Amino acid sequence: MYKETNKRSIVKGISWRIVATTTTIIIVYLFFGRLDLAIAAGMIETVLKVGLYWAHERAWFKIQWGRKKIEPFNLWFTGLPLSGKTTIADKVYTELEKLHIPIERIDSKDIRDLIPGIGFTREDRNRHMYRIGNLVRTLQKNSISTVASFVSPYKESRKTIRKMVKNNIVVYVKADVETCQKRDYKGKYVKALAGELKNFPGVNDVYEEPQHAEIVIDTDQLSADEAVVIIVKYVKKHYVK
C-alpha cells in the first residue's frame, strides 16, 4: 500500500498547471499567430484560475449540502473468556479500517497492561467498565469510532456503557463453557477450576448473558470470518452508508 505524500501532490499540481498553461499558450498562438499575446494569455489564465479555484473551494467549504457526517459508533464485544471475542473483533477492526473512517481498537488485555492491579471482583469490574466508557466517550467526541472487546460479565456494567456512549452495538460472542475450555490454550480455565483464579466468569463467577444484544454470534455455528461478514454488514447498513 502506497500513501500519497504532500511533496508528491504539490509536484503533481505544479506539473498539471504547466501542462494546462502551455496548452492555453499553444491554442492562442495557433489562432492569432502572436507568441507575446499567447504567453500573456497563458500567464493571465494561470493567475485567474488559481484565484478562482481558491474562491470556489472556500465557497463550497461553507455549503453543507451533500455532506454526510458519519456518527461514531462503539462495537462492544462481550462473552466468556476464550469465546472468540478478541479474534473476531481484530478481524472486524481490520475490515472497518478499509472504509477509511476514524476508528480505534480497545481490548481488555491492553487496558489491563496499562492499568495494572484493577482487580476482578464485581465492584472492580464495574468500576473498570466505567473508565472504559469514559475512554470511548472521549474518542467519540473526536468523531472516532471504537471496536472494544471485554468479557464484561455483568448486566449493570454493560448497561452503564450503553448509557455513556453513542450508537452502542453489543456483539454477544456466544460459546458454552465446555467450548471455551477446549480453546483454553492459556490454561486459565484449568487454573480457575483448581481454585487458583478467583472471580472467573463461567467457573466460579457468573456471566450474565446479554438480553438485548444487537448481534449474537454463536461460535459453534459460525466461523470467525462468517461472523465478521455479519458484523461489518450491520455497521455498513446502519452507520457507514
JSON list of C-alpha atoms in Angstrom, two decimals:
[
{"chain": "A", "resi": 1, "resn": "MET", "atom": "CA", "xyz": [0.00, 0.00, 0.00]},
{"chain": "A", "resi": 2, "resn": "TYR", "atom": "CA", "xyz": [1.37, 3.42, -1.01]},
{"chain": "A", "resi": 3, "resn": "LYS", "atom": "CA", "xyz": [0.49, 6.75, 0.57]},
{"chain": "A", "resi": 4, "resn": "GLU", "atom": "CA", "xyz": [0.50, 9.98, -1.42]},
{"chain": "A", "resi": 5, "resn": "THR", "atom": "CA", "xyz": [2.96, 12.40, 0.19]},
{"chain": "A", "resi": 6, "resn": "ASN", "atom": "CA", "xyz": [2.37, 16.17, 0.32]},
{"chain": "A", "resi": 7, "resn": "LYS", "atom": "CA", "xyz": [5.52, 16.77, -1.74]},
{"chain": "A", "resi": 8, "resn": "ARG", "atom": "CA", "xyz": [4.27, 14.44, -4.49]},
{"chain": "A", "resi": 9, "resn": "SER", "atom": "CA", "xyz": [0.84, 16.15, -4.51]},
{"chain": "A", "resi": 10, "resn": "ILE", "atom": "CA", "xyz": [2.47, 19.59, -4.82]},
{"chain": "A", "resi": 11, "resn": "VAL", "atom": "CA", "xyz": [4.71, 18.50, -7.69]},
{"chain": "A", "resi": 12, "resn": "LYS", "atom": "CA", "xyz": [1.71, 16.92, -9.44]},
{"chain": "A", "resi": 13, "resn": "GLY", "atom": "CA", "xyz": [-0.24, 20.16, -9.05]},
{"chain": "A", "resi": 14, "resn": "ILE", "atom": "CA", "xyz": [2.61, 22.22, -10.48]},
{"chain": "A", "resi": 15, "resn": "SER", "atom": "CA", "xyz": [3.14, 19.82, -13.40]},
{"chain": "A", "resi": 16, "resn": "TRP", "atom": "CA", "xyz": [-0.58, 19.92, -14.25]},
{"chain": "A", "resi": 17, "resn": "ARG", "atom": "CA", "xyz": [-0.59, 23.73, -14.13]},
{"chain": "A", "resi": 18, "resn": "ILE", "atom": "CA", "xyz": [2.39, 23.79, -16.53]},
{"chain": "A", "resi": 19, "resn": "VAL", "atom": "CA", "xyz": [0.59, 21.44, -18.94]},
{"chain": "A", "resi": 20, "resn": "ALA", "atom": "CA", "xyz": [-2.64, 23.49, -18.77]},
{"chain": "A", "resi": 21, "resn": "THR", "atom": "CA", "xyz": [-0.88, 26.84, -19.23]},
{"chain": "A", "resi": 22, "resn": "THR", "atom": "CA", "xyz": [1.23, 25.52, -22.11]},
{"chain": "A", "resi": 23, "resn": "THR", "atom": "CA", "xyz": [-1.93, 24.25, -23.80]},
{"chain": "A", "resi": 24, "resn": "THR", "atom": "CA", "xyz": [-3.55, 27.70, -23.49]},
{"chain": "A", "resi": 25, "resn": "ILE", "atom": "CA", "xyz": [-0.44, 29.37, -24.97]},
{"chain": "A", "resi": 26, "resn": "ILE", "atom": "CA", "xyz": [-0.40, 26.98, -27.93]},
{"chain": "A", "resi": 27, "resn": "ILE", "atom": "CA", "xyz": [-4.12, 27.48, -28.65]},
{"chain": "A", "resi": 28, "resn": "VAL", "atom": "CA", "xyz": [-3.85, 31.29, -28.56]},
{"chain": "A", "resi": 29, "resn": "TYR", "atom": "CA", "xyz": [-0.74, 31.22, -30.77]},
{"chain": "A", "resi": 30, "resn": "LEU", "atom": "CA", "xyz": [-2.44, 28.96, -33.33]},
{"chain": "A", "resi": 31, "resn": "PHE", "atom": "CA", "xyz": [-5.43, 31.32, -33.53]},
{"chain": "A", "resi": 32, "resn": "PHE", "atom": "CA", "xyz": [-3.62, 34.67, -33.54]},
{"chain": "A", "resi": 33, "resn": "GLY", "atom": "CA", "xyz": [-0.04, 33.85, -34.57]},
{"chain": "A", "resi": 34, "resn": "ARG", "atom": "CA", "xyz": [1.42, 36.08, -31.86]},
{"chain": "A", "resi": 35, "resn": "LEU", "atom": "CA", "xyz": [3.72, 34.49, -29.28]},
{"chain": "A", "resi": 36, "resn": "ASP", "atom": "CA", "xyz": [3.70, 37.53, -26.99]},
{"chain": "A", "resi": 37, "resn": "LEU", "atom": "CA", "xyz": [-0.10, 37.51, -26.87]},
{"chain": "A", "resi": 38, "resn": "ALA", "atom": "CA", "xyz": [-0.16, 33.75, -26.31]},
{"chain": "A", "resi": 39, "resn": "ILE", "atom": "CA", "xyz": [2.29, 33.98, -23.37]},
{"chain": "A", "resi": 40, "resn": "ALA", "atom": "CA", "xyz": [0.39, 36.88, -21.83]},
{"chain": "A", "resi": 41, "resn": "ALA", "atom": "CA", "xyz": [-2.90, 34.98, -22.14]},
{"chain": "A", "resi": 42, "resn": "GLY", "atom": "CA", "xyz": [-1.30, 31.93, -20.52]},
{"chain": "A", "resi": 43, "resn": "MET", "atom": "CA", "xyz": [0.02, 33.93, -17.58]},
{"chain": "A", "resi": 44, "resn": "ILE", "atom": "CA", "xyz": [-3.28, 35.76, -17.03]},
{"chain": "A", "resi": 45, "resn": "GLU", "atom": "CA", "xyz": [-5.21, 32.48, -17.26]},
{"chain": "A", "resi": 46, "resn": "THR", "atom": "CA", "xyz": [-2.91, 30.90, -14.67]},
{"chain": "A", "resi": 47, "resn": "VAL", "atom": "CA", "xyz": [-3.34, 33.69, -12.13]},
{"chain": "A", "resi": 48, "resn": "LEU", "atom": "CA", "xyz": [-7.11, 33.94, -12.65]},
{"chain": "A", "resi": 49, "resn": "LYS", "atom": "CA", "xyz": [-7.72, 30.19, -12.43]},
{"chain": "A", "resi": 50, "resn": "VAL", "atom": "CA", "xyz": [-5.66, 29.80, -9.25]},
{"chain": "A", "resi": 51, "resn": "GLY", "atom": "CA", "xyz": [-7.64, 32.63, -7.63]},
{"chain": "A", "resi": 52, "resn": "LEU", "atom": "CA", "xyz": [-11.00, 31.37, -8.90]},
{"chain": "A", "resi": 53, "resn": "TYR", "atom": "CA", "xyz": [-10.25, 27.84, -7.76]},
{"chain": "A", "resi": 54, "resn": "TRP", "atom": "CA", "xyz": [-9.42, 29.13, -4.26]},
{"chain": "A", "resi": 55, "resn": "ALA", "atom": "CA", "xyz": [-12.66, 31.14, -4.11]},
{"chain": "A", "resi": 56, "resn": "HIS", "atom": "CA", "xyz": [-14.65, 28.20, -5.46]},
{"chain": "A", "resi": 57, "resn": "GLU", "atom": "CA", "xyz": [-13.22, 25.84, -2.81]},
{"chain": "A", "resi": 58, "resn": "ARG", "atom": "CA", "xyz": [-13.85, 28.32, 0.02]},
{"chain": "A", "resi": 59, "resn": "ALA", "atom": "CA", "xyz": [-17.45, 28.76, -1.10]},
{"chain": "A", "resi": 60, "resn": "TRP", "atom": "CA", "xyz": [-18.09, 25.00, -1.19]},
{"chain": "A", "resi": 61, "resn": "PHE", "atom": "CA", "xyz": [-16.41, 24.63, 2.20]},
{"chain": "A", "resi": 62, "resn": "LYS", "atom": "CA", "xyz": [-19.23, 26.72, 3.71]},
{"chain": "A", "resi": 63, "resn": "ILE", "atom": "CA", "xyz": [-22.01, 24.82, 1.93]},
{"chain": "A", "resi": 64, "resn": "GLN", "atom": "CA", "xyz": [-23.34, 21.87, 3.97]},
{"chain": "A", "resi": 65, "resn": "TRP", "atom": "CA", "xyz": [-25.44, 20.36, 1.19]},
{"chain": "A", "resi": 66, "resn": "GLY", "atom": "CA", "xyz": [-24.20, 16.96, 0.06]},
{"chain": "A", "resi": 67, "resn": "ARG", "atom": "CA", "xyz": [-22.11, 16.40, 3.18]},
{"chain": "A", "resi": 68, "resn": "LYS", "atom": "CA", "xyz": [-22.88, 13.45, 5.40]},
{"chain": "A", "resi": 69, "resn": "LYS", "atom": "CA", "xyz": [-21.32, 13.08, 8.80]},
{"chain": "A", "resi": 70, "resn": "ILE", "atom": "CA", "xyz": [-20.52, 9.55, 9.94]},
{"chain": "A", "resi": 71, "resn": "GLU", "atom": "CA", "xyz": [-21.71, 9.29, 13.51]},
{"chain": "A", "resi": 72, "resn": "PRO", "atom": "CA", "xyz": [-19.17, 7.48, 15.72]},
{"chain": "A", "resi": 73, "resn": "PHE", "atom": "CA", "xyz": [-20.25, 4.06, 16.94]},
{"chain": "A", "resi": 74, "resn": "ASN", "atom": "CA", "xyz": [-19.00, 1.58, 19.50]},
{"chain": "A", "resi": 75, "resn": "LEU", "atom": "CA", "xyz": [-18.86, -2.14, 18.77]},
{"chain": "A", "resi": 76, "resn": "TRP", "atom": "CA", "xyz": [-18.90, -3.81, 22.18]},
{"chain": "A", "resi": 77, "resn": "PHE", "atom": "CA", "xyz": [-17.82, -7.46, 22.05]},
{"chain": "A", "resi": 78, "resn": "THR", "atom": "CA", "xyz": [-18.82, -9.42, 25.15]},
{"chain": "A", "resi": 79, "resn": "GLY", "atom": "CA", "xyz": [-18.66, -13.11, 26.00]},
{"chain": "A", "resi": 80, "resn": "LEU", "atom": "CA", "xyz": [-16.99, -15.71, 28.18]},
{"chain": "A", "resi": 81, "resn": "PRO", "atom": "CA", "xyz": [-13.20, -15.82, 28.34]},
{"chain": "A", "resi": 82, "resn": "LEU", "atom": "CA", "xyz": [-11.86, -17.62, 25.24]},
{"chain": "A", "resi": 83, "resn": "SER", "atom": "CA", "xyz": [-15.20, -17.36, 23.48]},
{"chain": "A", "resi": 84, "resn": "GLY", "atom": "CA", "xyz": [-13.50, -15.79, 20.46]},
{"chain": "A", "resi": 85, "resn": "LYS", "atom": "CA", "xyz": [-14.17, -12.09, 21.15]},
{"chain": "A", "resi": 86, "resn": "THR", "atom": "CA", "xyz": [-10.67, -10.81, 20.50]},
{"chain": "A", "resi": 87, "resn": "THR", "atom": "CA", "xyz": [-10.15, -12.86, 17.34]},
{"chain": "A", "resi": 88, "resn": "ILE", "atom": "CA", "xyz": [-13.40, -11.70, 15.76]},
{"chain": "A", "resi": 89, "resn": "ALA", "atom": "CA", "xyz": [-13.00, -8.10, 16.97]},
{"chain": "A", "resi": 90, "resn": "ASP", "atom": "CA", "xyz": [-9.48, -7.91, 15.49]},
{"chain": "A", "resi": 91, "resn": "LYS", "atom": "CA", "xyz": [-10.77, -9.12, 12.11]},
{"chain": "A", "resi": 92, "resn": "VAL", "atom": "CA", "xyz": [-13.73, -6.71, 12.21]},
{"chain": "A", "resi": 93, "resn": "TYR", "atom": "CA", "xyz": [-11.39, -3.82, 13.03]},
{"chain": "A", "resi": 94, "resn": "THR", "atom": "CA", "xyz": [-9.18, -4.71, 10.06]},
{"chain": "A", "resi": 95, "resn": "GLU", "atom": "CA", "xyz": [-12.18, -4.70, 7.72]},
{"chain": "A", "resi": 96, "resn": "LEU", "atom": "CA", "xyz": [-13.58, -1.43, 9.06]},
{"chain": "A", "resi": 97, "resn": "GLU", "atom": "CA", "xyz": [-10.21, 0.27, 8.61]},
{"chain": "A", "resi": 98, "resn": "LYS", "atom": "CA", "xyz": [-10.62, -0.34, 4.88]},
{"chain": "A", "resi": 99, "resn": "LEU", "atom": "CA", "xyz": [-13.63, 2.01, 4.93]},
{"chain": "A", "resi": 100, "resn": "HIS", "atom": "CA", "xyz": [-11.26, 4.88, 5.81]},
{"chain": "A", "resi": 101, "resn": "ILE", "atom": "CA", "xyz": [-13.21, 6.02, 8.86]},
{"chain": "A", "resi": 102, "resn": "PRO", "atom": "CA", "xyz": [-11.60, 7.19, 12.13]},
{"chain": "A", "resi": 103, "resn": "ILE", "atom": "CA", "xyz": [-11.63, 4.07, 14.31]},
{"chain": "A", "resi": 104, "resn": "GLU", "atom": "CA", "xyz": [-9.65, 2.66, 17.26]},
{"chain": "A", "resi": 105, "resn": "ARG", "atom": "CA", "xyz": [-9.27, -0.82, 18.73]},
{"chain": "A", "resi": 106, "resn": "ILE", "atom": "CA", "xyz": [-9.63, -1.34, 22.51]},
{"chain": "A", "resi": 107, "resn": "ASP", "atom": "CA", "xyz": [-9.03, -4.74, 24.12]},
{"chain": "A", "resi": 108, "resn": "SER", "atom": "CA", "xyz": [-9.25, -5.72, 27.78]},
{"chain": "A", "resi": 109, "resn": "LYS", "atom": "CA", "xyz": [-5.72, -7.14, 27.89]},
{"chain": "A", "resi": 110, "resn": "ASP", "atom": "CA", "xyz": [-4.17, -3.96, 26.53]},
{"chain": "A", "resi": 111, "resn": "ILE", "atom": "CA", "xyz": [-6.03, -1.79, 29.03]},
{"chain": "A", "resi": 112, "resn": "ARG", "atom": "CA", "xyz": [-5.14, -4.02, 31.98]},
{"chain": "A", "resi": 113, "resn": "ASP", "atom": "CA", "xyz": [-1.50, -3.90, 30.92]},
{"chain": "A", "resi": 114, "resn": "LEU", "atom": "CA", "xyz": [-1.71, -0.11, 31.05]},
{"chain": "A", "resi": 115, "resn": "ILE", "atom": "CA", "xyz": [-3.60, -0.05, 34.36]},
{"chain": "A", "resi": 116, "resn": "PRO", "atom": "CA", "xyz": [-2.33, -3.00, 36.44]},
{"chain": "A", "resi": 117, "resn": "GLY", "atom": "CA", "xyz": [-3.96, -4.07, 39.68]},
{"chain": "A", "resi": 118, "resn": "ILE", "atom": "CA", "xyz": [-7.52, -3.32, 38.62]},
{"chain": "A", "resi": 119, "resn": "GLY", "atom": "CA", "xyz": [-8.97, -6.41, 40.31]},
{"chain": "A", "resi": 120, "resn": "PHE", "atom": "CA", "xyz": [-11.66, -8.85, 39.24]},
{"chain": "A", "resi": 121, "resn": "THR", "atom": "CA", "xyz": [-14.43, -8.52, 41.83]},
{"chain": "A", "resi": 122, "resn": "ARG", "atom": "CA", "xyz": [-17.86, -7.36, 40.66]},
{"chain": "A", "resi": 123, "resn": "GLU", "atom": "CA", "xyz": [-17.18, -3.91, 42.07]},
{"chain": "A", "resi": 124, "resn": "ASP", "atom": "CA", "xyz": [-13.73, -3.77, 40.45]},
{"chain": "A", "resi": 125, "resn": "ARG", "atom": "CA", "xyz": [-15.05, -4.82, 37.06]},
{"chain": "A", "resi": 126, "resn": "ASN", "atom": "CA", "xyz": [-17.94, -2.35, 37.15]},
{"chain": "A", "resi": 127, "resn": "ARG", "atom": "CA", "xyz": [-15.59, 0.48, 38.11]},
{"chain": "A", "resi": 128, "resn": "HIS", "atom": "CA", "xyz": [-13.26, -0.57, 35.30]},
{"chain": "A", "resi": 129, "resn": "MET", "atom": "CA", "xyz": [-16.13, -0.56, 32.78]},
{"chain": "A", "resi": 130, "resn": "TYR", "atom": "CA", "xyz": [-16.98, 2.98, 33.83]},
{"chain": "A", "resi": 131, "resn": "ARG", "atom": "CA", "xyz": [-13.40, 4.01, 33.00]},
{"chain": "A", "resi": 132, "resn": "ILE", "atom": "CA", "xyz": [-13.66, 2.34, 29.59]},
{"chain": "A", "resi": 133, "resn": "GLY", "atom": "CA", "xyz": [-16.97, 4.09, 28.98]},
{"chain": "A", "resi": 134, "resn": "ASN", "atom": "CA", "xyz": [-15.27, 7.43, 29.60]},
{"chain": "A", "resi": 135, "resn": "LEU", "atom": "CA", "xyz": [-12.46, 6.49, 27.22]},
{"chain": "A", "resi": 136, "resn": "VAL", "atom": "CA", "xyz": [-14.91, 5.55, 24.46]},
{"chain": "A", "resi": 137, "resn": "ARG", "atom": "CA", "xyz": [-16.96, 8.71, 25.07]},
{"chain": "A", "resi": 138, "resn": "THR", "atom": "CA", "xyz": [-13.84, 10.86, 24.78]},
{"chain": "A", "resi": 139, "resn": "LEU", "atom": "CA", "xyz": [-12.91, 9.22, 21.48]},
{"chain": "A", "resi": 140, "resn": "GLN", "atom": "CA", "xyz": [-16.46, 9.72, 20.19]},
{"chain": "A", "resi": 141, "resn": "LYS", "atom": "CA", "xyz": [-16.28, 13.43, 20.99]},
{"chain": "A", "resi": 142, "resn": "ASN", "atom": "CA", "xyz": [-13.46, 13.50, 18.45]},
{"chain": "A", "resi": 143, "resn": "SER", "atom": "CA", "xyz": [-15.60, 11.56, 15.92]},
{"chain": "A", "resi": 144, "resn": "ILE", "atom": "CA", "xyz": [-13.64, 8.35, 16.45]},
{"chain": "A", "resi": 145, "resn": "SER", "atom": "CA", "xyz": [-15.49, 5.02, 16.45]},
{"chain": "A", "resi": 146, "resn": "THR", "atom": "CA", "xyz": [-14.30, 2.07, 18.53]},
{"chain": "A", "resi": 147, "resn": "VAL", "atom": "CA", "xyz": [-14.10, -1.70, 18.44]},
{"chain": "A", "resi": 148, "resn": "ALA", "atom": "CA", "xyz": [-13.94, -2.87, 22.07]},
{"chain": "A", "resi": 149, "resn": "SER", "atom": "CA", "xyz": [-13.70, -6.40, 23.43]},
{"chain": "A", "resi": 150, "resn": "PHE", "atom": "CA", "xyz": [-14.24, -7.10, 27.12]},
{"chain": "A", "resi": 151, "resn": "VAL", "atom": "CA", "xyz": [-15.70, -10.05, 29.00]},
{"chain": "A", "resi": 152, "resn": "SER", "atom": "CA", "xyz": [-17.99, -7.54, 30.78]},
{"chain": "A", "resi": 153, "resn": "PRO", "atom": "CA", "xyz": [-19.90, -10.32, 32.53]},
{"chain": "A", "resi": 154, "resn": "TYR", "atom": "CA", "xyz": [-22.38, -8.18, 34.47]},
{"chain": "A", "resi": 155, "resn": "LYS", "atom": "CA", "xyz": [-25.51, -6.63, 33.03]},
{"chain": "A", "resi": 156, "resn": "GLU", "atom": "CA", "xyz": [-25.17, -3.44, 35.07]},
{"chain": "A", "resi": 157, "resn": "SER", "atom": "CA", "xyz": [-21.75, -2.60, 33.61]},
{"chain": "A", "resi": 158, "resn": "ARG", "atom": "CA", "xyz": [-22.98, -3.22, 30.05]},
{"chain": "A", "resi": 159, "resn": "LYS", "atom": "CA", "xyz": [-25.98, -1.01, 30.82]},
{"chain": "A", "resi": 160, "resn": "THR", "atom": "CA", "xyz": [-23.59, 1.70, 32.01]},
{"chain": "A", "resi": 161, "resn": "ILE", "atom": "CA", "xyz": [-21.64, 1.53, 28.76]},
{"chain": "A", "resi": 162, "resn": "ARG", "atom": "CA", "xyz": [-24.87, 1.79, 26.75]},
{"chain": "A", "resi": 163, "resn": "LYS", "atom": "CA", "xyz": [-25.88, 4.92, 28.65]},
{"chain": "A", "resi": 164, "resn": "MET", "atom": "CA", "xyz": [-22.47, 6.56, 28.39]},
{"chain": "A", "resi": 165, "resn": "VAL", "atom": "CA", "xyz": [-21.66, 6.15, 24.70]},
{"chain": "A", "resi": 166, "resn": "LYS", "atom": "CA", "xyz": [-23.43, 6.83, 21.44]},
{"chain": "A", "resi": 167, "resn": "ASN", "atom": "CA", "xyz": [-24.55, 4.19, 18.97]},
{"chain": "A", "resi": 168, "resn": "ASN", "atom": "CA", "xyz": [-23.51, 1.26, 21.15]},
{"chain": "A", "resi": 169, "resn": "ILE", "atom": "CA", "xyz": [-23.67, -2.07, 19.30]},
{"chain": "A", "resi": 170, "resn": "VAL", "atom": "CA", "xyz": [-23.46, -5.05, 21.64]},
{"chain": "A", "resi": 171, "resn": "VAL", "atom": "CA", "xyz": [-21.99, -8.12, 19.94]},
{"chain": "A", "resi": 172, "resn": "TYR", "atom": "CA", "xyz": [-22.55, -11.17, 22.09]},
{"chain": "A", "resi": 173, "resn": "VAL", "atom": "CA", "xyz": [-19.98, -13.80, 21.16]},
{"chain": "A", "resi": 174, "resn": "LYS", "atom": "CA", "xyz": [-21.80, -16.86, 22.38]},
{"chain": "A", "resi": 175, "resn": "ALA", "atom": "CA", "xyz": [-19.99, -20.05, 23.39]},
{"chain": "A", "resi": 176, "resn": "ASP", "atom": "CA", "xyz": [-20.64, -22.50, 26.19]},
{"chain": "A", "resi": 177, "resn": "VAL", "atom": "CA", "xyz": [-18.10, -23.15, 28.93]},
{"chain": "A", "resi": 178, "resn": "GLU", "atom": "CA", "xyz": [-17.11, -26.54, 27.50]},
{"chain": "A", "resi": 179, "resn": "THR", "atom": "CA", "xyz": [-16.26, -24.99, 24.13]},
{"chain": "A", "resi": 180, "resn": "CYS", "atom": "CA", "xyz": [-14.24, -22.23, 25.78]},
{"chain": "A", "resi": 181, "resn": "GLN", "atom": "CA", "xyz": [-12.34, -24.81, 27.81]},
{"chain": "A", "resi": 182, "resn": "LYS", "atom": "CA", "xyz": [-11.34, -26.59, 24.59]},
{"chain": "A", "resi": 183, "resn": "ARG", "atom": "CA", "xyz": [-9.91, -23.32, 23.31]},
{"chain": "A", "resi": 184, "resn": "ASP", "atom": "CA", "xyz": [-8.08, -22.66, 26.57]},
{"chain": "A", "resi": 185, "resn": "TYR", "atom": "CA", "xyz": [-4.54, -22.50, 25.23]},
{"chain": "A", "resi": 186, "resn": "LYS", "atom": "CA", "xyz": [-3.55, -20.30, 28.18]},
{"chain": "A", "resi": 187, "resn": "GLY", "atom": "CA", "xyz": [-4.72, -22.74, 30.84]},
{"chain": "A", "resi": 188, "resn": "LYS", "atom": "CA", "xyz": [-6.93, -20.17, 32.55]},
{"chain": "A", "resi": 189, "resn": "TYR", "atom": "CA", "xyz": [-9.93, -22.47, 32.93]},
{"chain": "A", "resi": 190, "resn": "VAL", "atom": "CA", "xyz": [-7.72, -25.16, 34.43]},
{"chain": "A", "resi": 191, "resn": "LYS", "atom": "CA", "xyz": [-6.44, -22.67, 37.00]},
{"chain": "A", "resi": 192, "resn": "ALA", "atom": "CA", "xyz": [-9.96, -21.42, 37.73]},
{"chain": "A", "resi": 193, "resn": "LEU", "atom": "CA", "xyz": [-11.29, -24.94, 38.22]},
{"chain": "A", "resi": 194, "resn": "ALA", "atom": "CA", "xyz": [-8.38, -25.63, 40.54]},
{"chain": "A", "resi": 195, "resn": "GLY", "atom": "CA", "xyz": [-9.25, -22.52, 42.55]},
{"chain": "A", "resi": 196, "resn": "GLU", "atom": "CA", "xyz": [-6.10, -20.63, 41.54]},
{"chain": "A", "resi": 197, "resn": "LEU", "atom": "CA", "xyz": [-8.08, -17.91, 39.77]},
{"chain": "A", "resi": 198, "resn": "LYS", "atom": "CA", "xyz": [-10.94, -16.28, 41.62]},
{"chain": "A", "resi": 199, "resn": "ASN", "atom": "CA", "xyz": [-13.95, -14.45, 40.15]},
{"chain": "A", "resi": 200, "resn": "PHE", "atom": "CA", "xyz": [-13.55, -16.22, 36.82]},
{"chain": "A", "resi": 201, "resn": "PRO", "atom": "CA", "xyz": [-16.75, -15.88, 34.73]},
{"chain": "A", "resi": 202, "resn": "GLY", "atom": "CA", "xyz": [-18.27, -19.23, 33.83]},
{"chain": "A", "resi": 203, "resn": "VAL", "atom": "CA", "xyz": [-16.42, -21.14, 36.54]},
{"chain": "A", "resi": 204, "resn": "ASN", "atom": "CA", "xyz": [-16.50, -19.50, 39.98]},
{"chain": "A", "resi": 205, "resn": "ASP", "atom": "CA", "xyz": [-18.32, -16.32, 38.97]},
{"chain": "A", "resi": 206, "resn": "VAL", "atom": "CA", "xyz": [-21.40, -15.60, 36.86]},
{"chain": "A", "resi": 207, "resn": "TYR", "atom": "CA", "xyz": [-21.62, -14.49, 33.28]},
{"chain": "A", "resi": 208, "resn": "GLU", "atom": "CA", "xyz": [-24.96, -12.76, 32.76]},
{"chain": "A", "resi": 209, "resn": "GLU", "atom": "CA", "xyz": [-25.91, -13.21, 29.12]},
{"chain": "A", "resi": 210, "resn": "PRO", "atom": "CA", "xyz": [-26.98, -10.04, 27.27]},
{"chain": "A", "resi": 211, "resn": "GLN", "atom": "CA", "xyz": [-30.74, -9.96, 26.71]},
{"chain": "A", "resi": 212, "resn": "HIS", "atom": "CA", "xyz": [-30.75, -7.10, 24.21]},
{"chain": "A", "resi": 213, "resn": "ALA", "atom": "CA", "xyz": [-27.63, -7.60, 22.10]},
{"chain": "A", "resi": 214, "resn": "GLU", "atom": "CA", "xyz": [-27.82, -6.11, 18.62]},
{"chain": "A", "resi": 215, "resn": "ILE", "atom": "CA", "xyz": [-25.81, -9.02, 17.22]},
{"chain": "A", "resi": 216, "resn": "VAL", "atom": "CA", "xyz": [-25.44, -12.56, 18.54]},
{"chain": "A", "resi": 217, "resn": "ILE", "atom": "CA", "xyz": [-22.59, -14.65, 17.15]},
{"chain": "A", "resi": 218, "resn": "ASP", "atom": "CA", "xyz": [-22.83, -18.35, 18.00]},
{"chain": "A", "resi": 219, "resn": "THR", "atom": "CA", "xyz": [-19.26, -19.56, 17.54]},
{"chain": "A", "resi": 220, "resn": "ASP", "atom": "CA", "xyz": [-20.45, -23.18, 17.50]},
{"chain": "A", "resi": 221, "resn": "GLN", "atom": "CA", "xyz": [-22.36, -22.36, 14.32]},
{"chain": "A", "resi": 222, "resn": "LEU", "atom": "CA", "xyz": [-20.26, -19.64, 12.68]},
{"chain": "A", "resi": 223, "resn": "SER", "atom": "CA", "xyz": [-16.59, -19.29, 11.84]},
{"chain": "A", "resi": 224, "resn": "ALA", "atom": "CA", "xyz": [-14.73, -16.11, 12.70]},
{"chain": "A", "resi": 225, "resn": "ASP", "atom": "CA", "xyz": [-14.76, -15.00, 9.06]},
{"chain": "A", "resi": 226, "resn": "GLU", "atom": "CA", "xyz": [-18.51, -15.60, 8.75]},
{"chain": "A", "resi": 227, "resn": "ALA", "atom": "CA", "xyz": [-19.06, -13.59, 11.92]},
{"chain": "A", "resi": 228, "resn": "VAL", "atom": "CA", "xyz": [-17.02, -10.71, 10.51]},
{"chain": "A", "resi": 229, "resn": "VAL", "atom": "CA", "xyz": [-19.22, -10.55, 7.40]},
{"chain": "A", "resi": 230, "resn": "ILE", "atom": "CA", "xyz": [-22.37, -10.29, 9.54]},
{"chain": "A", "resi": 231, "resn": "ILE", "atom": "CA", "xyz": [-20.97, -7.59, 11.82]},
{"chain": "A", "resi": 232, "resn": "VAL", "atom": "CA", "xyz": [-19.44, -5.44, 9.08]},
{"chain": "A", "resi": 233, "resn": "LYS", "atom": "CA", "xyz": [-22.67, -5.68, 7.07]},
{"chain": "A", "resi": 234, "resn": "TYR", "atom": "CA", "xyz": [-24.60, -4.42, 10.12]},
{"chain": "A", "resi": 235, "resn": "VAL", "atom": "CA", "xyz": [-22.23, -1.46, 10.58]},
{"chain": "A", "resi": 236, "resn": "LYS", "atom": "CA", "xyz": [-22.41, -0.52, 6.90]},
{"chain": "A", "resi": 237, "resn": "LYS", "atom": "CA", "xyz": [-26.20, -0.68, 6.92]},
{"chain": "A", "resi": 238, "resn": "HIS", "atom": "CA", "xyz": [-26.70, 1.47, 10.00]},
{"chain": "A", "resi": 239, "resn": "TYR", "atom": "CA", "xyz": [-23.68, 3.79, 10.23]},
{"chain": "A", "resi": 240, "resn": "VAL", "atom": "CA", "xyz": [-21.48, 3.82, 7.12]},
{"chain": "A", "resi": 241, "resn": "LYS", "atom": "CA", "xyz": [-23.85, 4.11, 4.16]}
]
